[in-house]
PDB file of C-alpha atoms and ligand atoms in Angstrom:
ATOM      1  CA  UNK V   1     -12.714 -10.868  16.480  1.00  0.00           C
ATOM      2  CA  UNK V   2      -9.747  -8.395  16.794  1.00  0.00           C
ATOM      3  CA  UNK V   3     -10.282  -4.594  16.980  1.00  0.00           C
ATOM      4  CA  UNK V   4      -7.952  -3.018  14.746  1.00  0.00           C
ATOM      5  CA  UNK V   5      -6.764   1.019  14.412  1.00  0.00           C
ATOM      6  CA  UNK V   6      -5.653   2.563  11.549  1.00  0.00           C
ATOM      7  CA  UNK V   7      -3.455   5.715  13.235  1.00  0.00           C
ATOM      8  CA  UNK V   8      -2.269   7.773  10.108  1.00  0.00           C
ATOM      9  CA  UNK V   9      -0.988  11.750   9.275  1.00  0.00           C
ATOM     10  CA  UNK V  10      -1.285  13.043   6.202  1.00  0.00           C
ATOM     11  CA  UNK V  11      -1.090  16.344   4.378  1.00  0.00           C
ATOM     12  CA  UNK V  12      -2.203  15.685   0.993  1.00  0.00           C
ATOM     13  CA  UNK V  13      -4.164  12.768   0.981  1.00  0.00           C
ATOM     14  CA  UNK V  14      -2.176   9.889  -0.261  1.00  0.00           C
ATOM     15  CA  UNK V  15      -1.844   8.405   3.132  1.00  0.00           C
ATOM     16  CA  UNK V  16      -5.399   8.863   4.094  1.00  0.00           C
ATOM     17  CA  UNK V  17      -6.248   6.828   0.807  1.00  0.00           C
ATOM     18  CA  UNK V  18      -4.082   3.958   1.880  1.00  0.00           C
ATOM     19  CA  UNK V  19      -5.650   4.152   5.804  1.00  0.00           C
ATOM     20  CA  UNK V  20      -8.942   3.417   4.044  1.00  0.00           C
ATOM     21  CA  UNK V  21      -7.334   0.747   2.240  1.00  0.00           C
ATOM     22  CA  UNK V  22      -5.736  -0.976   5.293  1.00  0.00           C
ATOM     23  CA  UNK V  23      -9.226  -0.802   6.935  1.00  0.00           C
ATOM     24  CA  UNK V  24     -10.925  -2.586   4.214  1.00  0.00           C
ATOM     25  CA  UNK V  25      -8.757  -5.362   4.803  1.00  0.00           C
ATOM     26  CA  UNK V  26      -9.565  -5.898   8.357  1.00  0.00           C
ATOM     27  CA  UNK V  27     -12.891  -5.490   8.149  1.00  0.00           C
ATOM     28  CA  UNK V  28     -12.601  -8.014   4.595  1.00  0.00           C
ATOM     29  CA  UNK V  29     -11.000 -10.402   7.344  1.00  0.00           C
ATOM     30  CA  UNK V  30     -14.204  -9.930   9.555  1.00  0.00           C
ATOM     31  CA  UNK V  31     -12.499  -7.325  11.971  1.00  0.00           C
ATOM     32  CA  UNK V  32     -13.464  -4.301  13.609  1.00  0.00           C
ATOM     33  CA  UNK V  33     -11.473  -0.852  12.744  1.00  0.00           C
ATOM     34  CA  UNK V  34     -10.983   2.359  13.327  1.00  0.00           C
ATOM     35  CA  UNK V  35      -9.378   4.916  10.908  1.00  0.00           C
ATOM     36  CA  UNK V  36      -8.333   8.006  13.178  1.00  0.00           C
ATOM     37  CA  UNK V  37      -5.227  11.157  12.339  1.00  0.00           C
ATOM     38  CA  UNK V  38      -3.286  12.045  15.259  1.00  0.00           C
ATOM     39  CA  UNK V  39      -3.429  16.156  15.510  1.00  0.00           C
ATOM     40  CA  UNK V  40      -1.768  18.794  12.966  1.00  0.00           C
ATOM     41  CA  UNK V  41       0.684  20.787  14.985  1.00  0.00           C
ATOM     42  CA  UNK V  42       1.593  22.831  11.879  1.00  0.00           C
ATOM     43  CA  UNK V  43       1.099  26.576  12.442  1.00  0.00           C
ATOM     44  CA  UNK V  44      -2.259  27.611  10.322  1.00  0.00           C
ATOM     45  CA  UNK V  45       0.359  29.698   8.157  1.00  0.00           C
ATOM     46  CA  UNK V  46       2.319  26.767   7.224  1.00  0.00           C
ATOM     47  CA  UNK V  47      -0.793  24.798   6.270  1.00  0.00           C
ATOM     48  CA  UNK V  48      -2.157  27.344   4.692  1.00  0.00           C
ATOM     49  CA  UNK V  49       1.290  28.360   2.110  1.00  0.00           C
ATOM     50  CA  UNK V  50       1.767  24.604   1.603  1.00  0.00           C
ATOM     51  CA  UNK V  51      -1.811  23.486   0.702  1.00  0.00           C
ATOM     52  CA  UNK V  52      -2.275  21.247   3.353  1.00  0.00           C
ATOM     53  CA  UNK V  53      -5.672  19.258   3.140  1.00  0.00           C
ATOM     54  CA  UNK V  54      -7.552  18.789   5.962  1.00  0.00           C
ATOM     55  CA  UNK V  55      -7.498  15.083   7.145  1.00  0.00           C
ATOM     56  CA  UNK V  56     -11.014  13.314   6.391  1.00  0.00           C
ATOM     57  CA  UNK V  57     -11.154  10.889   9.452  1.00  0.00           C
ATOM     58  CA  UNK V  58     -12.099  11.910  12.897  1.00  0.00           C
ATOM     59  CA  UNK V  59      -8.986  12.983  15.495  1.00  0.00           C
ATOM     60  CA  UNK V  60      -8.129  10.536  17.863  1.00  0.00           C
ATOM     61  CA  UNK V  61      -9.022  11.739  21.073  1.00  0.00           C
ATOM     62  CA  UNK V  62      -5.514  11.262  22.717  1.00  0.00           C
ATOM     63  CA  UNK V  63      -2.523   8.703  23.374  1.00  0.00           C
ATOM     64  CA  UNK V  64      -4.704   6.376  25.828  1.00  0.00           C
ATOM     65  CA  UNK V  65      -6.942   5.158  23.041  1.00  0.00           C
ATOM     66  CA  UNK V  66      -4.478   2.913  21.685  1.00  0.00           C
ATOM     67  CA  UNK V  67      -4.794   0.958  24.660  1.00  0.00           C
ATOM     68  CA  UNK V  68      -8.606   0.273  23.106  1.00  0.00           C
ATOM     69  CA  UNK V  69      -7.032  -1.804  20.353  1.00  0.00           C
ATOM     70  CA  UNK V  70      -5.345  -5.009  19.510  1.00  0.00           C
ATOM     71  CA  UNK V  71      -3.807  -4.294  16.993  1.00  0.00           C
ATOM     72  CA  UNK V  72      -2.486  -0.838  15.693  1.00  0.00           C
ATOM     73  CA  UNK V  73      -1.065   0.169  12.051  1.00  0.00           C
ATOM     74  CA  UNK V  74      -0.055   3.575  11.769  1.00  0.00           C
ATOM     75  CA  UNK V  75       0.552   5.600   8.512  1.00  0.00           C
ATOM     76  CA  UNK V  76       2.826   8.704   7.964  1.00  0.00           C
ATOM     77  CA  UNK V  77       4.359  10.557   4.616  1.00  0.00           C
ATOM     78  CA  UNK V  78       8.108  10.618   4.660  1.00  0.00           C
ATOM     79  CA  UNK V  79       9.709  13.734   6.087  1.00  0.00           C
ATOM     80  CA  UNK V  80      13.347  13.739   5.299  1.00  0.00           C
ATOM     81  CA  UNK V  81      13.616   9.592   5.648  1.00  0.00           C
ATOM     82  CA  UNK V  82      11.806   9.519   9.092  1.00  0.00           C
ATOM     83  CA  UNK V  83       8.167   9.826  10.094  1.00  0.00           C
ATOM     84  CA  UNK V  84       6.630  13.483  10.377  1.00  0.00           C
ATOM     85  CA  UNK V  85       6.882  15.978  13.591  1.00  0.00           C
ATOM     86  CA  UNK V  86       2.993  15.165  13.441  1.00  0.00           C
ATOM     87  CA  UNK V  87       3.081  11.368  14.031  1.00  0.00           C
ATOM     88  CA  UNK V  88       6.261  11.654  16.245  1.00  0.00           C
ATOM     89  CA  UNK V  89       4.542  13.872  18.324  1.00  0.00           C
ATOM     90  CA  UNK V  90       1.896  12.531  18.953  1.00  0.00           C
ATOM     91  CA  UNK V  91       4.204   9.260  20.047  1.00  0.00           C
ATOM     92  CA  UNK V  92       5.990  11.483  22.518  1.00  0.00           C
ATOM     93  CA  UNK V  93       3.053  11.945  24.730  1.00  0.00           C
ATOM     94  CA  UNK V  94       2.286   7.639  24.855  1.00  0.00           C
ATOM     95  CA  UNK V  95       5.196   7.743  27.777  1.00  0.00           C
ATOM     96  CA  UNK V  96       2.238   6.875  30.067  1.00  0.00           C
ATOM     97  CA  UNK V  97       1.371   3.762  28.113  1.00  0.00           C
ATOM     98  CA  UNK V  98       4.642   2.545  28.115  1.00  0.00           C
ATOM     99  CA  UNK V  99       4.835   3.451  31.681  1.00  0.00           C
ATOM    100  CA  UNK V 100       2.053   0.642  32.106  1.00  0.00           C
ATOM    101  CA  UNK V 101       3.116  -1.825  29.411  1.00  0.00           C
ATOM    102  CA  UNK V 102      -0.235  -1.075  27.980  1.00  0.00           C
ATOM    103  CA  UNK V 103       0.790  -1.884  24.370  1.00  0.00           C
ATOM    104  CA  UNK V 104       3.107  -5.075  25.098  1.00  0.00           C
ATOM    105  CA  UNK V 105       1.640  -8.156  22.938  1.00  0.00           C
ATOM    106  CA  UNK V 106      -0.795  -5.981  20.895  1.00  0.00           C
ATOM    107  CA  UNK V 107       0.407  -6.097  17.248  1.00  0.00           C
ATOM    108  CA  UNK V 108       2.245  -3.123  15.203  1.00  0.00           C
ATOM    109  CA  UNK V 109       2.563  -2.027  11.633  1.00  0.00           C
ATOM    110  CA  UNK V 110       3.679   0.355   9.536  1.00  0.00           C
ATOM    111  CA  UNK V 111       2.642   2.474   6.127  1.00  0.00           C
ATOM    112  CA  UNK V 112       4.056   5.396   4.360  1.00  0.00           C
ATOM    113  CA  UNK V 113       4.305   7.566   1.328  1.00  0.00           C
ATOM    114  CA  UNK V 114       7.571   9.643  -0.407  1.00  0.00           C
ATOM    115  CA  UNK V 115       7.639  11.791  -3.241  1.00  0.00           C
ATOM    116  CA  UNK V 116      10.299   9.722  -4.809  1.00  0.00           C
ATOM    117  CA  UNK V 117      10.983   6.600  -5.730  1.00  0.00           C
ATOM    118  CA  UNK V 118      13.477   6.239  -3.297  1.00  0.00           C
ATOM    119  CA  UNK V 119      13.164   8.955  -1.338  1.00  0.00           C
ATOM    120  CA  UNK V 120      13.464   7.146   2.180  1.00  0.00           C
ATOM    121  CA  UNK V 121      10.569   4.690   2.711  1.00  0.00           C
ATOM    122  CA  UNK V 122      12.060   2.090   4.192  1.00  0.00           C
ATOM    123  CA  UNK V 123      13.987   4.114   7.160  1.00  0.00           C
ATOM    124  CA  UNK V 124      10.515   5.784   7.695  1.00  0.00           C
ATOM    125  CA  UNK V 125       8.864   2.467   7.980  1.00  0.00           C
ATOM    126  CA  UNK V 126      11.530   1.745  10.511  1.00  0.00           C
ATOM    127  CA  UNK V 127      11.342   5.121  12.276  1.00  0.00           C
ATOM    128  CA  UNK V 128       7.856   3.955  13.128  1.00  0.00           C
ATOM    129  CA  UNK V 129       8.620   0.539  14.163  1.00  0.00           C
ATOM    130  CA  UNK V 130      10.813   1.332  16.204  1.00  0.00           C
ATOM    131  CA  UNK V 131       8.502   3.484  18.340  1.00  0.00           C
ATOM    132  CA  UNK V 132       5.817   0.314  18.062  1.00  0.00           C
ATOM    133  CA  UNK V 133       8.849  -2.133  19.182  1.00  0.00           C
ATOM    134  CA  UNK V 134       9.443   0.113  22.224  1.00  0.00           C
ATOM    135  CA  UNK V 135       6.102   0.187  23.141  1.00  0.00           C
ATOM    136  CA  UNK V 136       6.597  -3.978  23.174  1.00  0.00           C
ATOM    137  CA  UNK V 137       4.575  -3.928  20.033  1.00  0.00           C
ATOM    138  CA  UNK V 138       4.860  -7.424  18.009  1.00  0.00           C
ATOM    139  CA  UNK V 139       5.229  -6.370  14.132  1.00  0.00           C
ATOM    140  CA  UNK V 140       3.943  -7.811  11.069  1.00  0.00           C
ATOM    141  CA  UNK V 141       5.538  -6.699   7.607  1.00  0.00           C
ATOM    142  CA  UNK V 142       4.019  -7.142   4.304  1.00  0.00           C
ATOM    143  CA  UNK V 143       5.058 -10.830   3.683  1.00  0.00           C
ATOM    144  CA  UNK V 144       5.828 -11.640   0.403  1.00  0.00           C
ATOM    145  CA  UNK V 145       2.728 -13.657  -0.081  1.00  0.00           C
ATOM    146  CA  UNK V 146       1.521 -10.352  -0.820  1.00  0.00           C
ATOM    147  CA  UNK V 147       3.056 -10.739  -4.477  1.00  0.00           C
ATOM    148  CA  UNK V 148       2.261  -7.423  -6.192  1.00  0.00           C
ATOM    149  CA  UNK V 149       4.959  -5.797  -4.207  1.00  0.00           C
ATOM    150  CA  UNK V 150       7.581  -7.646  -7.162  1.00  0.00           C
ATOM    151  CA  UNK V 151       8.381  -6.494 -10.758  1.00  0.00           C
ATOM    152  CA  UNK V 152       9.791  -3.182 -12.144  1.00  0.00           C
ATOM    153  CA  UNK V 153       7.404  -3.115 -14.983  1.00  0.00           C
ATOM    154  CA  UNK V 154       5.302  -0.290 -13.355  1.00  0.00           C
ATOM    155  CA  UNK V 155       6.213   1.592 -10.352  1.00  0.00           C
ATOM    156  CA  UNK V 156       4.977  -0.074  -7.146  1.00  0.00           C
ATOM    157  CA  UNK V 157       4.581   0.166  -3.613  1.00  0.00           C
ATOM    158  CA  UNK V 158       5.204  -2.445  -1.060  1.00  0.00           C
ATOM    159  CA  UNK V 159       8.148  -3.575   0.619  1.00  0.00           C
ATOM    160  CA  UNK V 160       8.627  -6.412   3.448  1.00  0.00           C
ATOM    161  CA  UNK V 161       8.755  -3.740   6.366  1.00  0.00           C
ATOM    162  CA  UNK V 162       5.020  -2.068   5.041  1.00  0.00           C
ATOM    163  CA  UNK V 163       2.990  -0.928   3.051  1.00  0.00           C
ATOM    164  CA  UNK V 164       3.859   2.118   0.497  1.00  0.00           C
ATOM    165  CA  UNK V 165       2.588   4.428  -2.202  1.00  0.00           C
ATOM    166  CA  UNK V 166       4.547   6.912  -4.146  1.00  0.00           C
ATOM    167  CA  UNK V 167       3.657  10.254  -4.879  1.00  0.00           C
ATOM    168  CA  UNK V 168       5.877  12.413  -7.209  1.00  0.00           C
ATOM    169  CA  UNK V 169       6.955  15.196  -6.276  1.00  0.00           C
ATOM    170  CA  UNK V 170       3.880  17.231  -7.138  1.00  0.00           C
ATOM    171  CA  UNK V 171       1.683  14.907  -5.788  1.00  0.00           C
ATOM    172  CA  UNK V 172       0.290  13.811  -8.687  1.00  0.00           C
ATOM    173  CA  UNK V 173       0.542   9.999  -8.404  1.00  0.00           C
ATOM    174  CA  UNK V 174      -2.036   8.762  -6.597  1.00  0.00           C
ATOM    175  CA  UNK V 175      -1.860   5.276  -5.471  1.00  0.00           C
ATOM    176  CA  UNK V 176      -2.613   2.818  -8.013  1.00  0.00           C
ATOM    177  CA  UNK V 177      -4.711  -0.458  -7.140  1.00  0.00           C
ATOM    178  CA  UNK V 178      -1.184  -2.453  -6.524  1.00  0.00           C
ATOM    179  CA  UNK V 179      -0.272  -0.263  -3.620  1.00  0.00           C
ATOM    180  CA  UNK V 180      -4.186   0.244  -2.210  1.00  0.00           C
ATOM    181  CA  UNK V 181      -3.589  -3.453  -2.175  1.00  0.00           C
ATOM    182  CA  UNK V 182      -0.387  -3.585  -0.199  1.00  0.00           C
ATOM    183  CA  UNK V 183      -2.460  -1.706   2.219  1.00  0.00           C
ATOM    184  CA  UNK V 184      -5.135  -3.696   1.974  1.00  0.00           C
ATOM    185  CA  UNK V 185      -2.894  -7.025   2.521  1.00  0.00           C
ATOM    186  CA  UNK V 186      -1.454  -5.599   5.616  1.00  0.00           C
ATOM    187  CA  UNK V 187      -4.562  -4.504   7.176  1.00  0.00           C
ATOM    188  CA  UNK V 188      -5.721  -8.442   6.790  1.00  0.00           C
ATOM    189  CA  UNK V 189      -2.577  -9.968   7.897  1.00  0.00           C
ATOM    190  CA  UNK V 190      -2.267  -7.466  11.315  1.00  0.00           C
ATOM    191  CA  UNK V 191      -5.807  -8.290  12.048  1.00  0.00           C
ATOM    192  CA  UNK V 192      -5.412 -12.266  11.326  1.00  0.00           C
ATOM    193  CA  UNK V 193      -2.394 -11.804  13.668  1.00  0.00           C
ATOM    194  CA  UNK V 194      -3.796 -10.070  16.538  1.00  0.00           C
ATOM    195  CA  UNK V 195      -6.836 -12.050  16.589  1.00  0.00           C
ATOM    196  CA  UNK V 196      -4.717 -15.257  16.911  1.00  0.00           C
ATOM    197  CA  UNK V 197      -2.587 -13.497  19.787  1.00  0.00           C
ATOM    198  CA  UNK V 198      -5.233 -12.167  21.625  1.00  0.00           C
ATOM    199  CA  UNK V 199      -7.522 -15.521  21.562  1.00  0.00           C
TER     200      UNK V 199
HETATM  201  C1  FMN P 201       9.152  18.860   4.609  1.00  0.00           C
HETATM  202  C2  FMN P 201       8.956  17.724   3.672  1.00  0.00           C
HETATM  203  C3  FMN P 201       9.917  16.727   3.619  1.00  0.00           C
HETATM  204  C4  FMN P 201       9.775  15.665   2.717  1.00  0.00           C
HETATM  205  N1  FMN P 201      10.739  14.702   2.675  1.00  0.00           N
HETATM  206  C5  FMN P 201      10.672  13.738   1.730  1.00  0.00           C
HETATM  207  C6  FMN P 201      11.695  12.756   1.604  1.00  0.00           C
HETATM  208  O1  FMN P 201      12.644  12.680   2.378  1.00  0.00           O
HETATM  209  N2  FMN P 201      11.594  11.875   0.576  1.00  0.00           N
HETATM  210  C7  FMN P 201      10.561  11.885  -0.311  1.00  0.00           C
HETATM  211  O2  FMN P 201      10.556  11.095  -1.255  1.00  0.00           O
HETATM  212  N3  FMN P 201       9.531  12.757  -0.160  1.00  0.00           N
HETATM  213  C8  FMN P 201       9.563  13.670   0.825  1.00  0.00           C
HETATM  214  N4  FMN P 201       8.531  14.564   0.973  1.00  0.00           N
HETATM  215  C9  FMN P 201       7.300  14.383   0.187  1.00  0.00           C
HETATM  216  C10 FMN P 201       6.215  13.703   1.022  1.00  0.00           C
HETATM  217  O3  FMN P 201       6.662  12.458   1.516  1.00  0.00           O
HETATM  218  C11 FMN P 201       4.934  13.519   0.206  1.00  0.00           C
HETATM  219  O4  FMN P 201       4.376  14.805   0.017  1.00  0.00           O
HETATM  220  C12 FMN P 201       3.962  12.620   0.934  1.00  0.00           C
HETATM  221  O5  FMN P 201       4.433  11.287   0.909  1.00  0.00           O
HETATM  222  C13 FMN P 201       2.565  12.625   0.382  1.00  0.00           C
HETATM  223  O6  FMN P 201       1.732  11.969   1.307  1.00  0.00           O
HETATM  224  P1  FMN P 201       0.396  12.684   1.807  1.00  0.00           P
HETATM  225  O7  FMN P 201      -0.390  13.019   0.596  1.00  0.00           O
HETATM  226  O8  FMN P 201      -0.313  11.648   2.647  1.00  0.00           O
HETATM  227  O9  FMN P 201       0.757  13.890   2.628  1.00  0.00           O
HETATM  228  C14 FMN P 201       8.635  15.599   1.878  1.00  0.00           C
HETATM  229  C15 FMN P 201       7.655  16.589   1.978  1.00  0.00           C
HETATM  230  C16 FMN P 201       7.807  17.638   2.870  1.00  0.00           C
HETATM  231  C17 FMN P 201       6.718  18.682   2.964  1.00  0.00           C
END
């Protein structure tokens, strides 16, 4: 049985949705997981004009934890096309880990959210994989045997490098059962992966 974490940041709750969603799939698979946020380093003042919401998972209690895991998938909105000061943050403090090799074979993957369409999801999925590719990290994409991810009859998340939701650019969209399922696919396939490497 592989142990899985879900690492995620979010500020209005899309990503936290599709954490839960990734979890389901490991444990689906007959996994463990963890869902855990990595800190807000926001001032309270900037949390407080943009309506943050506070993050519904327990904090993870610091950078050694990953070394717990098999397997880790982490989760970030888009800020700009790249990951958020949040997530990369907390990344800057694993120089320890990769001191040690302490994440080299484990398995990596990625999940995000943007506002628009295309409003930079695939260079954020890339921002964080290639933090999980430093840290010797073997990654898993969403394969296209996860088959949702095709069509432009509805908007959808997915793409090979992750998972993805969208979320307008009020917020409103929340993420429909295609791109839950993305998550859900990816959380399954990283724990089916890391189980094999790890055996
Ligand atoms: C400072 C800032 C920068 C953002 N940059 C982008 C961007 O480059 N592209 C985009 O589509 N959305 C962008 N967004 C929107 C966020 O990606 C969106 O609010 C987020 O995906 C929602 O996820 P959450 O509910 O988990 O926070 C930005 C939002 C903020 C606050």
């Amino acid at each position: 049985m592989a142990r899985i974490l879900v690492l995620y940041y979010s500020s209005y709750g899309h990503i936290a949705q599709m954490a839960d969603a990734v979890a389901e799939g490991v444990i689906g698979a007959g996994h463990e997981c963890d869902i855990r946020h990595v800190p807000e380093t926001a001032p309270a003042e900037v949390v407080a004009a943009a309506g943050f919401q506070p993050m519904k998972h327990d904090c993870i209690e610091g950078p050694d934890a990953l070394a717990d895991y098999d397997g880790i998938v982490v989760g970030t909105p888009t800020r700009y096309g790249r990951m958020t000061s949040q997530m990369a943050s907390f990344w800057d403090q694993t120089g320890g880990l990769w001191m040690r090799g302490a994440l080299i074979g484990k398995v990596g993957a990625a999940f995000t959210s943007t506002a628009a369409q295309h409003g930079g999801q695939e260079t954020t999925l890339f921002s964080v994989i290639t933090n999980l590719l430093h840290m010797g990290c073997t990654i898993v994409g969403l394969d296209y045997g996860f088959t949702e991810q095709n069509g432009v009859d509805v908007v959808r998340g997915g793409a090979p490098y992750g998972a993805t939701t969208i979320a307008n650019n009020d917020g409103s969209r929340q993420p429909s059962e295609v791109d839950l399922n993305g998550a859900r696919y990816l959380g399954r396939r990283v724990a089916e992966t890391a189980a094999k490497l790890s055996g």
